[in-house]
PDB file of C-alpha atoms in Angstrom:
ATOM      1  CA  UNK A 240      97.095 123.796  86.576  1.00 67.00           C
ATOM      2  CA  UNK A 241      95.399 120.689  87.976  1.00 75.00           C
ATOM      3  CA  UNK A 242      91.596 120.751  87.937  1.00 76.00           C
ATOM      4  CA  UNK A 243      90.246 120.349  91.466  1.00 84.00           C
ATOM      5  CA  UNK A 244      87.022 118.505  90.620  1.00 81.00           C
ATOM      6  CA  UNK A 245      87.554 114.829  91.352  1.00 91.00           C
ATOM      7  CA  UNK A 246      90.445 115.328  93.774  1.00 97.00           C
ATOM      8  CA  UNK A 247      90.416 113.808  97.267  1.00 98.00           C
ATOM      9  CA  UNK A 248      91.224 115.489 100.581  1.00 98.00           C
ATOM     10  CA  UNK A 249      90.798 112.601 102.979  1.00 98.00           C
ATOM     11  CA  UNK A 250      91.762 114.477 106.142  1.00 98.00           C
ATOM     12  CA  UNK A 251      90.812 118.108 106.749  1.00 98.00           C
ATOM     13  CA  UNK A 252      89.534 119.887 109.869  1.00 98.00           C
ATOM     14  CA  UNK A 253      86.853 122.066 108.264  1.00 98.00           C
ATOM     15  CA  UNK A 254      85.346 122.851 111.670  1.00 98.00           C
ATOM     16  CA  UNK A 255      88.581 124.551 112.769  1.00 98.00           C
ATOM     17  CA  UNK A 256      88.538 127.255 110.076  1.00 98.00           C
ATOM     18  CA  UNK A 257      87.280 130.704 111.155  1.00 97.00           C
ATOM     19  CA  UNK A 258      83.985 130.155 109.297  1.00 98.00           C
ATOM     20  CA  UNK A 259      83.040 126.482 109.407  1.00 98.00           C
ATOM     21  CA  UNK A 260      80.025 126.787 107.109  1.00 98.00           C
ATOM     22  CA  UNK A 261      81.994 128.752 104.524  1.00 98.00           C
ATOM     23  CA  UNK A 262      84.797 126.177 104.603  1.00 98.00           C
ATOM     24  CA  UNK A 263      82.289 123.419 103.861  1.00 98.00           C
ATOM     25  CA  UNK A 264      80.744 125.481 101.066  1.00 98.00           C
ATOM     26  CA  UNK A 265      84.171 126.150  99.528  1.00 97.00           C
ATOM     27  CA  UNK A 266      85.051 122.449  99.599  1.00 97.00           C
ATOM     28  CA  UNK A 267      81.722 121.604  97.999  1.00 97.00           C
ATOM     29  CA  UNK A 268      82.117 124.239  95.285  1.00 96.00           C
ATOM     30  CA  UNK A 269      85.606 122.967  94.439  1.00 96.00           C
ATOM     31  CA  UNK A 270      84.338 119.449  93.747  1.00 96.00           C
ATOM     32  CA  UNK A 271      87.014 117.970  96.036  1.00 98.00           C
ATOM     33  CA  UNK A 272      85.848 114.925  97.993  1.00 98.00           C
ATOM     34  CA  UNK A 273      86.620 116.146 101.518  1.00 98.00           C
ATOM     35  CA  UNK A 274      86.574 114.108 104.710  1.00 98.00           C
ATOM     36  CA  UNK A 275      85.851 116.616 107.466  1.00 98.00           C
ATOM     37  CA  UNK A 276      87.354 115.070 110.578  1.00 98.00           C
ATOM     38  CA  UNK A 277      86.521 116.124 114.123  1.00 98.00           C
ATOM     39  CA  UNK A 278      88.699 116.209 117.220  1.00 98.00           C
ATOM     40  CA  UNK A 279      85.913 115.729 119.769  1.00 98.00           C
ATOM     41  CA  UNK A 280      82.452 114.130 119.683  1.00 98.00           C
ATOM     42  CA  UNK A 281      80.948 117.442 120.752  1.00 97.00           C
ATOM     43  CA  UNK A 282      81.878 118.843 117.333  1.00 97.00           C
ATOM     44  CA  UNK A 283      80.043 116.038 115.520  1.00 98.00           C
ATOM     45  CA  UNK A 284      76.441 117.329 115.306  1.00 98.00           C
ATOM     46  CA  UNK A 285      77.289 120.609 113.545  1.00 98.00           C
ATOM     47  CA  UNK A 286      79.861 118.988 111.261  1.00 98.00           C
ATOM     48  CA  UNK A 287      77.369 116.272 110.352  1.00 98.00           C
ATOM     49  CA  UNK A 288      74.608 118.794 109.744  1.00 98.00           C
ATOM     50  CA  UNK A 289      76.700 120.863 107.329  1.00 98.00           C
ATOM     51  CA  UNK A 290      78.104 117.862 105.473  1.00 98.00           C
ATOM     52  CA  UNK A 291      74.659 116.342 104.956  1.00 96.00           C
ATOM     53  CA  UNK A 292      73.764 119.259 102.696  1.00 94.00           C
ATOM     54  CA  UNK A 293      76.620 118.538 100.269  1.00 98.00           C
ATOM     55  CA  UNK A 294      77.567 116.118  97.541  1.00 97.00           C
ATOM     56  CA  UNK A 295      81.324 116.096  98.138  1.00 97.00           C
ATOM     57  CA  UNK A 296      81.868 116.591 101.901  1.00 98.00           C
ATOM     58  CA  UNK A 297      81.581 113.811 104.472  1.00 98.00           C
ATOM     59  CA  UNK A 298      81.907 114.182 108.241  1.00 98.00           C
ATOM     60  CA  UNK A 299      83.943 111.869 110.464  1.00 98.00           C
ATOM     61  CA  UNK A 300      83.380 111.233 114.173  1.00 98.00           C
ATOM     62  CA  UNK A 301      86.565 111.615 116.184  1.00 98.00           C
ATOM     63  CA  UNK A 302      88.223 111.821 119.576  1.00 98.00           C
ATOM     64  CA  UNK A 303      91.731 113.116 118.974  1.00 98.00           C
ATOM     65  CA  UNK A 304      94.506 111.432 120.996  1.00 98.00           C
ATOM     66  CA  UNK A 305      95.967 114.811 121.914  1.00 98.00           C
ATOM     67  CA  UNK A 306      92.699 115.678 123.681  1.00 98.00           C
ATOM     68  CA  UNK A 307      92.162 112.371 125.480  1.00 98.00           C
ATOM     69  CA  UNK A 308      93.747 113.558 128.744  1.00 97.00           C
ATOM     70  CA  UNK A 309      90.903 116.070 129.197  1.00 97.00           C
ATOM     71  CA  UNK A 310      88.143 114.361 127.238  1.00 97.00           C
ATOM     72  CA  UNK A 311      88.363 110.594 127.771  1.00 98.00           C
ATOM     73  CA  UNK A 312      84.892 110.674 129.306  1.00 97.00           C
ATOM     74  CA  UNK A 313      83.493 111.842 125.947  1.00 98.00           C
ATOM     75  CA  UNK A 314      83.921 108.310 124.622  1.00 98.00           C
ATOM     76  CA  UNK A 315      80.347 107.681 125.790  1.00 98.00           C
ATOM     77  CA  UNK A 316      79.175 110.524 123.547  1.00 98.00           C
ATOM     78  CA  UNK A 317      81.267 109.088 120.704  1.00 98.00           C
ATOM     79  CA  UNK A 318      79.475 105.748 121.198  1.00 98.00           C
ATOM     80  CA  UNK A 319      76.111 107.477 120.962  1.00 98.00           C
ATOM     81  CA  UNK A 320      76.904 109.058 117.594  1.00 98.00           C
ATOM     82  CA  UNK A 321      78.720 106.139 115.925  1.00 98.00           C
ATOM     83  CA  UNK A 322      75.629 104.736 114.220  1.00 98.00           C
ATOM     84  CA  UNK A 323      75.161 108.063 112.389  1.00 98.00           C
ATOM     85  CA  UNK A 324      78.319 107.782 110.269  1.00 98.00           C
ATOM     86  CA  UNK A 325      80.501 105.445 108.279  1.00 98.00           C
ATOM     87  CA  UNK A 326      83.553 107.645 108.832  1.00 98.00           C
ATOM     88  CA  UNK A 327      85.613 107.774 112.042  1.00 98.00           C
ATOM     89  CA  UNK A 328      88.424 110.197 112.797  1.00 97.00           C
ATOM     90  CA  UNK A 329      90.567 111.687 113.929  1.00 98.00           C
ATOM     91  CA  UNK A 330      91.488 108.915 116.358  1.00 98.00           C
ATOM     92  CA  UNK A 331      94.700 107.061 117.222  1.00 98.00           C
ATOM     93  CA  UNK A 332      97.762 107.522 119.411  1.00 98.00           C
ATOM     94  CA  UNK A 333     100.325 110.275 119.992  1.00 98.00           C
ATOM     95  CA  UNK A 334     103.458 109.302 121.928  1.00 98.00           C
ATOM     96  CA  UNK A 335     105.207 112.635 121.389  1.00 97.00           C
ATOM     97  CA  UNK A 336     106.677 114.381 124.462  1.00 97.00           C
ATOM     98  CA  UNK A 337     103.659 116.664 125.041  1.00 97.00           C
ATOM     99  CA  UNK A 338     101.152 113.806 125.138  1.00 98.00           C
ATOM    100  CA  UNK A 339     103.121 110.816 126.394  1.00 97.00           C
ATOM    101  CA  UNK A 340     101.653 111.086 129.892  1.00 97.00           C
ATOM    102  CA  UNK A 341      98.192 110.302 128.554  1.00 98.00           C
ATOM    103  CA  UNK A 342      99.329 107.332 126.445  1.00 98.00           C
ATOM    104  CA  UNK A 343      97.606 104.705 128.615  1.00 98.00           C
ATOM    105  CA  UNK A 344      94.337 106.623 128.367  1.00 98.00           C
ATOM    106  CA  UNK A 345      94.864 107.055 124.621  1.00 98.00           C
ATOM    107  CA  UNK A 346      95.305 103.295 124.255  1.00 98.00           C
ATOM    108  CA  UNK A 347      92.087 102.663 126.169  1.00 98.00           C
ATOM    109  CA  UNK A 348      90.168 105.039 123.930  1.00 98.00           C
ATOM    110  CA  UNK A 349      91.685 103.792 120.675  1.00 98.00           C
ATOM    111  CA  UNK A 350      91.109 100.146 121.615  1.00 98.00           C
ATOM    112  CA  UNK A 351      87.500 101.003 122.434  1.00 98.00           C
ATOM    113  CA  UNK A 352      87.090 102.784 119.093  1.00 98.00           C
ATOM    114  CA  UNK A 353      88.495  99.821 117.172  1.00 98.00           C
ATOM    115  CA  UNK A 354      86.335  97.318 119.042  1.00 98.00           C
ATOM    116  CA  UNK A 355      83.152  99.317 118.465  1.00 98.00           C
ATOM    117  CA  UNK A 356      84.026  99.782 114.799  1.00 98.00           C
ATOM    118  CA  UNK A 357      84.669  96.044 114.460  1.00 98.00           C
ATOM    119  CA  UNK A 358      81.286  95.308 116.043  1.00 98.00           C
ATOM    120  CA  UNK A 359      79.510  97.777 113.764  1.00 98.00           C
ATOM    121  CA  UNK A 360      81.440  96.765 110.645  1.00 97.00           C
ATOM    122  CA  UNK A 361      82.071  98.749 107.462  1.00 96.00           C
ATOM    123  CA  UNK A 362      83.638 101.810 109.122  1.00 98.00           C
ATOM    124  CA  UNK A 363      86.439 103.829 107.495  1.00 98.00           C
ATOM    125  CA  UNK A 364      88.851 105.157 110.116  1.00 98.00           C
ATOM    126  CA  UNK A 365      91.463 107.890 109.681  1.00 98.00           C
ATOM    127  CA  UNK A 366      94.219 107.314 112.232  1.00 98.00           C
ATOM    128  CA  UNK A 367      96.881 109.484 113.889  1.00 98.00           C
ATOM    129  CA  UNK A 368     100.104 107.645 114.805  1.00 98.00           C
ATOM    130  CA  UNK A 369     102.817 110.106 115.833  1.00 97.00           C
ATOM    131  CA  UNK A 370     105.765 108.231 117.386  1.00 97.00           C
ATOM    132  CA  UNK A 371     103.401 105.318 117.916  1.00 98.00           C
ATOM    133  CA  UNK A 372     103.193 103.375 114.655  1.00 98.00           C
ATOM    134  CA  UNK A 373     103.976 100.006 116.244  1.00 98.00           C
ATOM    135  CA  UNK A 374     101.472 100.510 119.052  1.00 98.00           C
ATOM    136  CA  UNK A 375      98.789 101.628 116.591  1.00 98.00           C
ATOM    137  CA  UNK A 376      99.381  98.616 114.354  1.00 98.00           C
ATOM    138  CA  UNK A 377      99.433  96.256 117.341  1.00 98.00           C
ATOM    139  CA  UNK A 378      96.003  97.519 118.393  1.00 98.00           C
ATOM    140  CA  UNK A 379      94.628  97.410 114.850  1.00 98.00           C
ATOM    141  CA  UNK A 380      95.850  93.841 114.415  1.00 98.00           C
ATOM    142  CA  UNK A 381      94.336  92.779 117.744  1.00 98.00           C
ATOM    143  CA  UNK A 382      90.974  94.523 117.524  1.00 98.00           C
ATOM    144  CA  UNK A 383      89.944  95.307 113.927  1.00 98.00           C
ATOM    145  CA  UNK A 384      89.943  92.402 111.464  1.00 96.00           C
ATOM    146  CA  UNK A 385      90.519  93.731 107.946  1.00 93.00           C
ATOM    147  CA  UNK A 386      87.109  92.521 106.782  1.00 95.00           C
ATOM    148  CA  UNK A 387      85.392  94.574 109.532  1.00 97.00           C
ATOM    149  CA  UNK A 388      86.716  98.017 108.609  1.00 98.00           C
ATOM    150  CA  UNK A 389      89.259 100.121 106.710  1.00 98.00           C
ATOM    151  CA  UNK A 390      92.197 101.912 108.326  1.00 98.00           C
ATOM    152  CA  UNK A 391      93.676 104.974 106.620  1.00 98.00           C
ATOM    153  CA  UNK A 392      96.918 106.072 108.276  1.00 98.00           C
ATOM    154  CA  UNK A 393      96.960 109.865 108.229  1.00 98.00           C
ATOM    155  CA  UNK A 394     100.341 111.653 107.846  1.00 97.00           C
ATOM    156  CA  UNK A 395     102.182 108.419 108.598  1.00 97.00           C
ATOM    157  CA  UNK A 396     105.796 108.988 109.669  1.00 93.00           C
ATOM    158  CA  UNK A 397     106.789 105.474 110.698  1.00 95.00           C
ATOM    159  CA  UNK A 398     109.581 103.390 109.224  1.00 95.00           C
ATOM    160  CA  UNK A 399     109.526 101.513 105.942  1.00 95.00           C
ATOM    161  CA  UNK A 400     109.194  98.222 107.822  1.00 96.00           C
ATOM    162  CA  UNK A 401     106.228  99.619 109.774  1.00 97.00           C
ATOM    163  CA  UNK A 402     104.685 100.793 106.510  1.00 97.00           C
ATOM    164  CA  UNK A 403     105.076  97.277 105.109  1.00 97.00           C
ATOM    165  CA  UNK A 404     103.409  95.816 108.184  1.00 98.00           C
ATOM    166  CA  UNK A 405     100.554  98.286 107.767  1.00 98.00           C
ATOM    167  CA  UNK A 406     100.169  97.241 104.136  1.00 98.00           C
ATOM    168  CA  UNK A 407     100.079  93.591 105.199  1.00 98.00           C
ATOM    169  CA  UNK A 408      97.256  94.491 107.611  1.00 98.00           C
ATOM    170  CA  UNK A 409      95.292  96.068 104.758  1.00 97.00           C
ATOM    171  CA  UNK A 410      95.853  99.708 105.710  1.00 98.00           C
ATOM    172  CA  UNK A 411      95.766 102.673 103.363  1.00 98.00           C
ATOM    173  CA  UNK A 412      97.794 105.886 103.705  1.00 98.00           C
ATOM    174  CA  UNK A 413      96.718 109.495 103.209  1.00 98.00           C
ATOM    175  CA  UNK A 414      99.634 111.543 101.880  1.00 98.00           C
ATOM    176  CA  UNK A 415     100.135 115.306 102.212  1.00 98.00           C
ATOM    177  CA  UNK A 416     102.553 117.883 100.827  1.00 97.00           C
ATOM    178  CA  UNK A 417     104.574 118.089 104.061  1.00 95.00           C
ATOM    179  CA  UNK A 418     105.362 114.376 103.826  1.00 95.00           C
ATOM    180  CA  UNK A 419     106.510 114.712 100.230  1.00 95.00           C
ATOM    181  CA  UNK A 420     108.661 117.700 101.130  1.00 91.00           C
ATOM    182  CA  UNK A 421     110.596 115.676 103.723  1.00 89.00           C
ATOM    183  CA  UNK A 422     113.333 113.458 102.263  1.00 90.00           C
ATOM    184  CA  UNK A 423     112.956 110.629 104.804  1.00 89.00           C
ATOM    185  CA  UNK A 424     109.183 110.588 104.648  1.00 90.00           C
ATOM    186  CA  UNK A 425     109.156 110.838 100.853  1.00 91.00           C
ATOM    187  CA  UNK A 426     111.442 107.815 100.746  1.00 92.00           C
ATOM    188  CA  UNK A 427     108.920 105.897 102.844  1.00 92.00           C
ATOM    189  CA  UNK A 428     106.066 107.046 100.576  1.00 94.00           C
ATOM    190  CA  UNK A 429     107.948 105.633  97.581  1.00 93.00           C
ATOM    191  CA  UNK A 430     107.598 102.178  99.156  1.00 94.00           C
ATOM    192  CA  UNK A 431     103.801 102.405  99.336  1.00 97.00           C
ATOM    193  CA  UNK A 432     101.930 100.995  96.323  1.00 97.00           C
ATOM    194  CA  UNK A 433      99.905 103.684  94.571  1.00 97.00           C
ATOM    195  CA  UNK A 434      96.772 101.582  94.974  1.00 97.00           C
ATOM    196  CA  UNK A 435      96.984 102.048  98.772  1.00 98.00           C
ATOM    197  CA  UNK A 436      97.260 105.851  98.697  1.00 98.00           C
ATOM    198  CA  UNK A 437      94.831 108.677  99.258  1.00 98.00           C
ATOM    199  CA  UNK A 438      95.665 112.378  99.444  1.00 98.00           C
ATOM    200  CA  UNK A 439      95.044 114.907 102.225  1.00 98.00           C
ATOM    201  CA  UNK A 440      95.819 118.461 103.314  1.00 98.00           C
ATOM    202  CA  UNK A 441      95.332 118.242 107.118  1.00 98.00           C
ATOM    203  CA  UNK A 442      94.253 121.868 106.875  1.00 98.00           C
ATOM    204  CA  UNK A 443      94.320 124.190 108.671  1.00 98.00           C
ATOM    205  CA  UNK A 444      97.329 122.607 110.430  1.00 97.00           C
ATOM    206  CA  UNK A 445      99.378 122.817 107.221  1.00 97.00           C
ATOM    207  CA  UNK A 446     100.024 125.877 105.101  1.00 95.00           C
ATOM    208  CA  UNK A 447     100.028 126.495 101.384  1.00 95.00           C
ATOM    209  CA  UNK A 448     102.051 129.605 100.755  1.00 93.00           C
ATOM    210  CA  UNK A 449     101.154 132.127 103.433  1.00 94.00           C
ATOM    211  CA  UNK A 450      97.738 130.763 104.368  1.00 96.00           C
ATOM    212  CA  UNK A 451      96.246 127.647 105.958  1.00 97.00           C
ATOM    213  CA  UNK A 452      95.759 124.857 103.432  1.00 98.00           C
ATOM    214  CA  UNK A 453      92.269 124.274 102.049  1.00 97.00           C
ATOM    215  CA  UNK A 454      90.869 121.205 100.285  1.00 98.00           C
ATOM    216  CA  UNK A 455      91.622 122.692  96.839  1.00 97.00           C
ATOM    217  CA  UNK A 456      95.306 122.694  97.828  1.00 97.00           C
ATOM    218  CA  UNK A 457      95.344 118.915  97.594  1.00 97.00           C
ATOM    219  CA  UNK A 458      96.186 119.676  93.944  1.00 97.00           C
ATOM    220  CA  UNK A 459      99.735 120.391  95.160  1.00 96.00           C
ATOM    221  CA  UNK A 460      99.903 116.937  96.734  1.00 97.00           C
ATOM    222  CA  UNK A 461      98.854 115.409  93.410  1.00 97.00           C
ATOM    223  CA  UNK A 462     101.545 117.415  91.615  1.00 96.00           C
ATOM    224  CA  UNK A 463     104.287 116.346  94.039  1.00 96.00           C
ATOM    225  CA  UNK A 464     103.138 112.741  94.135  1.00 96.00           C
ATOM    226  CA  UNK A 465     103.064 112.660  90.329  1.00 96.00           C
ATOM    227  CA  UNK A 466     106.651 113.886  90.228  1.00 95.00           C
ATOM    228  CA  UNK A 467     107.712 111.263  92.774  1.00 94.00           C
ATOM    229  CA  UNK A 468     105.992 108.445  90.864  1.00 94.00           C
ATOM    230  CA  UNK A 469     106.898 109.784  87.404  1.00 95.00           C
ATOM    231  CA  UNK A 470     103.268 109.915  86.351  1.00 95.00           C
ATOM    232  CA  UNK A 471     101.038 112.573  84.903  1.00 96.00           C
ATOM    233  CA  UNK A 472      98.765 114.459  87.333  1.00 96.00           C
ATOM    234  CA  UNK A 473      95.782 113.062  85.438  1.00 95.00           C
ATOM    235  CA  UNK A 474      96.976 109.490  86.022  1.00 96.00           C
ATOM    236  CA  UNK A 475      97.576 110.187  89.707  1.00 97.00           C
ATOM    237  CA  UNK A 476      94.182 111.852  90.145  1.00 97.00           C
ATOM    238  CA  UNK A 477      92.426 108.877  88.565  1.00 97.00           C
ATOM    239  CA  UNK A 478      94.374 106.380  90.696  1.00 97.00           C
ATOM    240  CA  UNK A 479      93.539 108.206  93.936  1.00 98.00           C
ATOM    241  CA  UNK A 480      89.892 108.487  92.980  1.00 97.00           C
ATOM    242  CA  UNK A 481      89.797 104.775  92.131  1.00 98.00           C
ATOM    243  CA  UNK A 482      91.314 104.039  95.560  1.00 98.00           C
ATOM    244  CA  UNK A 483      88.577 106.076  97.211  1.00 98.00           C
ATOM    245  CA  UNK A 484      85.942 104.102  95.339  1.00 97.00           C
ATOM    246  CA  UNK A 485      87.606 100.865  96.448  1.00 97.00           C
ATOM    247  CA  UNK A 486      87.503 101.677 100.151  1.00 96.00           C
ATOM    248  CA  UNK A 487      83.901 102.826  99.835  1.00 95.00           C
ATOM    249  CA  UNK A 488      82.766  99.509  98.377  1.00 89.00           C
TER     250      UNK A 488
END
């Protein structure tokens, strides 16, 4: 069994569990560094309040692309809170069939986010890119110089060539168990240098067994990633933790 202390869950929606406070407490007790992303700026104050009381949980300020059609006007609220955090997410683009109609609005919001982060400097941004990897990378390249912030591509499902472009732009990738369980996506993950990887659960949108994934379940990601890379879980855990330290510098 892999010890959970020292593991990294770089993308988890703690505020979407039935008991938000308990989810934060569980993540803290496990010793897993957990990035608690938000889908709307209105969720920020409570998420920030709970995370401030912990050693291992950090809150991120987001405006999810799937919600932009109804909530684009909340970008002003997002602006107001940005100075309170180093972490931004979940943001990005979603060009899937359900959300394609709002793509122009999504681009406006994501461009705004990148520009404000570039102005502020030193932000770490976890980015959604479903069916939109090229568009996401185009906007990152145009609006966020690599020395002004860090991009972590969450649950990236683009091509190997798009992954290489992302690497060239200085991006990191957060890897989850669903990616490693998919042959095409696992093949893409194999092309990513270990030093550009973080781990995630994306709970509660993923499941571990019969229940929604929790930060402790990132241990499964470490196990699967270790098998893929032919490394020990201890080596993988250390590498991921070192990567986290690098992006926090």
